Short mmCIF file of C-alpha atoms in Angstrom, two decimals:
data_model
loop_
_atom_site.label_atom_id
_atom_site.label_comp_id
_atom_site.label_asym_id
_atom_site.label_seq_id
_atom_site.Cartn_x
_atom_site.Cartn_y
_atom_site.Cartn_z
CA LYS A 2 0.00 0.00 0.00
CA ALA A 3 2.85 2.37 0.80
CA LEU A 4 4.54 1.62 -2.53
CA ALA A 5 1.30 2.06 -4.46
CA SER A 6 0.87 5.43 -2.78
CA VAL A 7 4.38 6.73 -3.35
CA LYS A 8 5.39 5.22 -6.70
CA PRO A 9 3.70 7.76 -9.04
CA ARG A 10 5.39 10.69 -7.31
CA ALA A 11 8.69 8.84 -6.95
CA SER A 12 8.72 7.86 -10.63
CA ALA A 13 8.39 11.50 -11.57
CA LYS A 14 11.66 12.05 -9.70
CA GLY A 15 13.36 9.19 -11.52
CA VAL A 16 13.14 6.80 -8.56
CA VAL A 17 12.78 3.07 -9.29
CA PHE A 18 11.79 0.58 -6.56
CA THR A 19 12.95 -3.04 -6.52
CA GLN A 20 11.96 -5.70 -4.00
CA THR A 21 14.05 -8.76 -3.13
CA TRP A 22 13.29 -11.59 -0.71
CA ARG A 23 16.13 -12.86 1.52
CA PRO A 24 16.27 -16.15 3.46
CA PHE A 25 15.77 -16.55 7.20
CA TYR A 26 15.24 -19.69 9.29
CA LEU A 27 12.84 -19.44 12.22
CA MET A 28 13.89 -23.05 12.88
CA PRO A 29 17.27 -23.93 11.31
CA PRO A 30 17.47 -27.19 9.31
CA SER A 31 19.63 -28.70 12.07
CA VAL A 32 16.71 -28.41 14.51
CA TRP A 33 14.53 -30.53 12.25
CA SER A 34 17.27 -33.13 11.73
CA LYS A 35 17.90 -33.42 15.48
CA GLY A 36 14.16 -33.62 16.16
CA VAL A 37 13.77 -36.55 13.80
CA ALA A 38 16.90 -38.27 15.15
CA SER A 39 15.75 -37.88 18.77
CA GLY A 40 12.21 -38.99 18.07
CA ASP A 41 10.74 -35.62 19.11
CA PHE A 42 9.45 -35.23 15.54
CA PRO A 43 7.90 -37.94 13.33
CA GLU A 44 10.20 -39.63 10.84
CA ASP A 45 8.69 -37.75 7.90
CA ALA A 46 8.89 -34.32 9.58
CA GLU A 47 11.51 -33.04 7.13
CA THR A 48 9.30 -33.79 4.13
CA LYS A 49 5.76 -33.61 5.55
CA GLY A 50 6.25 -31.34 8.58
CA ILE A 51 4.54 -31.38 11.97
CA GLU A 52 1.11 -30.16 13.02
CA LYS A 53 1.24 -26.39 12.90
CA LEU A 54 -1.29 -25.67 15.64
CA ALA A 55 0.27 -28.14 18.09
CA TYR A 56 3.71 -26.65 17.44
CA TYR A 57 2.52 -23.10 18.14
CA ILE A 58 0.75 -24.21 21.31
CA SER A 59 4.02 -25.75 22.51
CA LYS A 60 5.87 -22.57 21.58
CA PHE A 61 3.52 -19.89 22.92
CA GLY A 62 1.21 -21.78 25.29
CA ALA A 63 -2.43 -22.77 24.98
CA ASN A 64 -3.68 -19.60 26.69
CA ALA A 65 -1.61 -17.18 24.61
CA LEU A 66 -2.51 -18.67 21.24
CA PRO A 67 -6.26 -17.80 20.87
CA PRO A 68 -5.81 -14.00 21.18
CA MET A 69 -2.78 -14.20 18.89
CA LEU A 70 -4.80 -16.05 16.23
CA GLU A 71 -7.64 -13.56 16.60
CA ARG A 72 -5.25 -10.65 15.97
CA LEU A 73 -3.83 -12.44 12.92
CA ASP A 74 -7.28 -13.16 11.54
CA VAL A 75 -8.27 -9.50 11.88
CA ALA A 76 -5.00 -8.38 10.26
CA PHE A 77 -5.47 -10.73 7.30
CA LYS A 78 -9.07 -9.65 6.76
CA ARG A 79 -8.01 -5.99 6.90
CA VAL A 80 -5.93 -6.56 3.76
CA GLY A 81 -8.57 -8.64 2.01
CA VAL A 82 -7.46 -12.17 2.95
CA ASP A 83 -10.53 -13.95 4.31
CA ASP A 84 -9.29 -17.55 4.36
CA PHE A 85 -6.40 -17.40 6.86
CA SER A 86 -5.99 -20.72 8.68
CA MET A 87 -3.65 -22.19 11.30
CA GLY A 88 -4.46 -25.70 10.13
CA GLY A 89 -2.09 -28.04 8.33
CA ASN A 90 1.60 -28.62 8.96
CA THR A 91 4.67 -26.47 9.36
CA GLY A 92 8.11 -27.72 8.36
CA PRO A 93 11.64 -26.96 7.14
CA THR A 94 11.87 -24.14 4.61
CA ARG A 95 15.36 -24.71 3.15
CA ASP A 96 14.06 -26.03 -0.19
CA GLY A 97 11.76 -23.03 -0.51
CA HIS A 98 14.64 -20.67 0.22
CA ARG A 99 16.76 -22.39 -2.42
CA LEU A 100 13.99 -21.95 -4.96
CA ALA A 101 13.54 -18.31 -3.99
CA THR A 102 17.28 -17.69 -4.35
CA TYR A 103 17.19 -19.23 -7.82
CA ALA A 104 13.99 -17.33 -8.71
CA GLU A 105 15.82 -14.03 -8.21
CA THR A 106 18.03 -14.92 -11.18
CA GLU A 107 14.98 -15.26 -13.43
CA SER A 108 13.43 -11.98 -12.28
CA LEU A 109 12.48 -10.17 -9.10
CA GLU A 110 8.86 -10.26 -10.24
CA LYS A 111 8.92 -14.07 -10.47
CA GLN A 112 10.65 -14.32 -7.10
CA ASP A 113 7.92 -12.17 -5.54
CA ALA A 114 5.25 -14.26 -7.28
CA PHE A 115 6.81 -17.46 -5.93
CA MET A 116 6.88 -16.10 -2.36
CA THR A 117 3.26 -14.96 -2.69
CA GLU A 118 2.26 -18.47 -3.82
CA MET A 119 4.08 -20.02 -0.85
CA PHE A 120 2.48 -17.64 1.65
CA LYS A 121 -0.94 -18.42 0.16
CA ALA A 122 -0.28 -22.16 0.40
CA TYR A 123 0.92 -21.93 4.01
CA PHE A 124 -1.42 -19.35 5.51
CA CYS A 125 -4.60 -20.04 3.52
CA GLU A 126 -4.50 -23.54 2.06
CA GLU A 127 -3.03 -25.49 5.04
CA LYS A 128 -0.12 -26.80 2.96
CA ALA A 129 3.33 -27.60 4.36
CA PRO A 130 6.28 -25.49 3.15
CA CYS A 131 8.50 -28.61 2.99
CA ASP A 132 6.20 -30.58 0.69
CA LYS A 133 7.97 -30.79 -2.68
CA GLU A 134 4.68 -30.98 -4.57
CA VAL A 135 3.56 -27.74 -2.91
CA LEU A 136 6.89 -26.10 -3.75
CA GLN A 137 6.77 -27.26 -7.37
CA LEU A 138 3.21 -26.01 -7.82
CA ALA A 139 4.17 -22.61 -6.37
CA ALA A 140 7.14 -22.45 -8.74
CA ASP A 141 4.93 -23.38 -11.70
CA ASN A 142 2.30 -20.79 -10.78
CA ALA A 143 5.03 -18.16 -10.51
CA GLY A 144 6.19 -18.96 -14.05
CA LEU A 145 9.62 -20.31 -13.07
CA ASP A 146 11.50 -22.66 -15.37
CA ARG A 147 10.01 -26.08 -14.57
CA THR A 148 13.05 -28.10 -15.62
CA LYS A 149 15.36 -26.09 -13.39
CA THR A 150 13.02 -25.99 -10.38
CA ARG A 151 12.45 -29.75 -10.58
CA GLU A 152 16.22 -30.27 -10.59
CA ILE A 153 16.67 -27.97 -7.58
CA LEU A 154 14.08 -29.94 -5.62
CA GLN A 155 15.76 -33.22 -6.56
CA VAL A 156 19.33 -32.11 -5.74
CA PRO A 157 19.53 -30.68 -2.18
CA THR A 158 22.90 -28.94 -2.75
CA LEU A 159 21.79 -26.81 -5.69
CA TRP A 160 21.60 -23.11 -4.76
CA LEU A 161 22.33 -24.00 -1.15
CA GLY A 162 25.66 -22.16 -1.09
CA GLU A 163 24.10 -19.02 -2.56
CA THR A 164 21.23 -19.22 -0.07
CA THR A 165 23.61 -19.64 2.87
CA GLU A 166 25.73 -16.72 1.66
CA SER A 167 22.63 -14.50 1.41
CA LEU A 168 21.53 -15.56 4.90
CA GLU A 169 24.94 -14.73 6.37
CA ARG A 170 25.08 -11.40 4.57
CA TYR A 171 21.60 -10.12 5.34
CA GLY A 172 20.64 -12.10 8.43
CA ARG A 173 23.12 -10.67 10.92
CA GLY A 174 21.26 -9.18 13.87
CA VAL A 175 17.90 -10.44 12.66
CA SER A 176 15.98 -12.46 15.24
CA GLY A 177 12.59 -12.75 13.58
CA VAL A 178 10.45 -11.98 10.58
CA PRO A 179 9.14 -9.93 8.91
CA TYR A 180 12.26 -7.80 8.76
CA PHE A 181 12.64 -5.04 6.20
CA ILE A 182 15.78 -3.39 4.85
CA VAL A 183 15.25 -0.22 2.81
CA SER A 184 18.35 0.99 1.01
CA ASP A 185 19.37 3.23 -1.87
CA GLY A 186 22.86 1.72 -2.05
CA ASN A 187 24.35 4.30 0.28
CA LYS A 188 21.94 4.74 3.16
CA LYS A 189 20.12 1.84 4.88
CA VAL A 190 17.14 1.77 7.24
CA SER A 191 15.98 -1.45 8.90
CA VAL A 192 12.66 -2.10 10.58
CA SER A 193 11.44 -5.25 12.33
CA GLY A 194 7.94 -6.64 12.61
CA ALA A 195 4.73 -6.10 10.68
CA GLN A 196 4.35 -2.40 9.95
CA PRO A 197 1.47 -0.20 8.73
CA PRO A 198 1.89 1.64 5.41
CA GLU A 199 2.50 4.89 7.28
CA ALA A 200 5.74 3.49 8.74
CA PHE A 201 7.14 2.87 5.27
CA LEU A 202 6.00 6.27 4.03
CA GLU A 203 8.01 7.83 6.86
CA ILE A 204 11.04 5.80 5.80
CA PHE A 205 10.62 6.86 2.16
CA GLU A 206 10.35 10.48 3.30
CA ASP A 207 13.60 9.99 5.19
CA PHE A 208 15.16 9.09 1.83
CA GLY A 209 13.72 12.24 0.29
CA ILE A 210 10.81 10.43 -1.37
CA ASP A 211 7.33 11.53 -0.36
CA GLU A 212 3.80 11.38 -1.69
#
């Protein structure tokens, strides 16, 4: 919403916006591997995930979760998403990050489309982010090269180094998501947590870009 508001005026000043997604692990891959090895997670946790709702109850507590879900539901509906759900499974996101890293090389628009498809699958369709069929469908819907994305999903080392490098470069000091970095190549402003459009408009104004 902030970009839609500011872009016409910014374009008149010769300003071009680009948006890039960077990787971040809320639960590192090693946590999933150890969980399977210890028996804390089911054997197929790395490919099918674990029950999302049960995981969040264990993380935040049964009493804290209902008001949290209510706030999320209201927030989603405020932006026109009426089918938010905490059902389904959560799971490792490394394969998705590898695909997103590759997608950037095709185009930033396709990378953004892929991330949008994954968010829709996870938050609205109760699909696990570690399910390769879900990942492939998201890649297809985003218009990514099917031959290359299939190969990435079949070979776990492809684009892993680039993903790790991006995580190390941009993830320092980040403890949670969403996390936004706004930069013009010289100056950088970072902001953590979900933010209203007005917060971004203030940041753009700080860069000399206003409505």
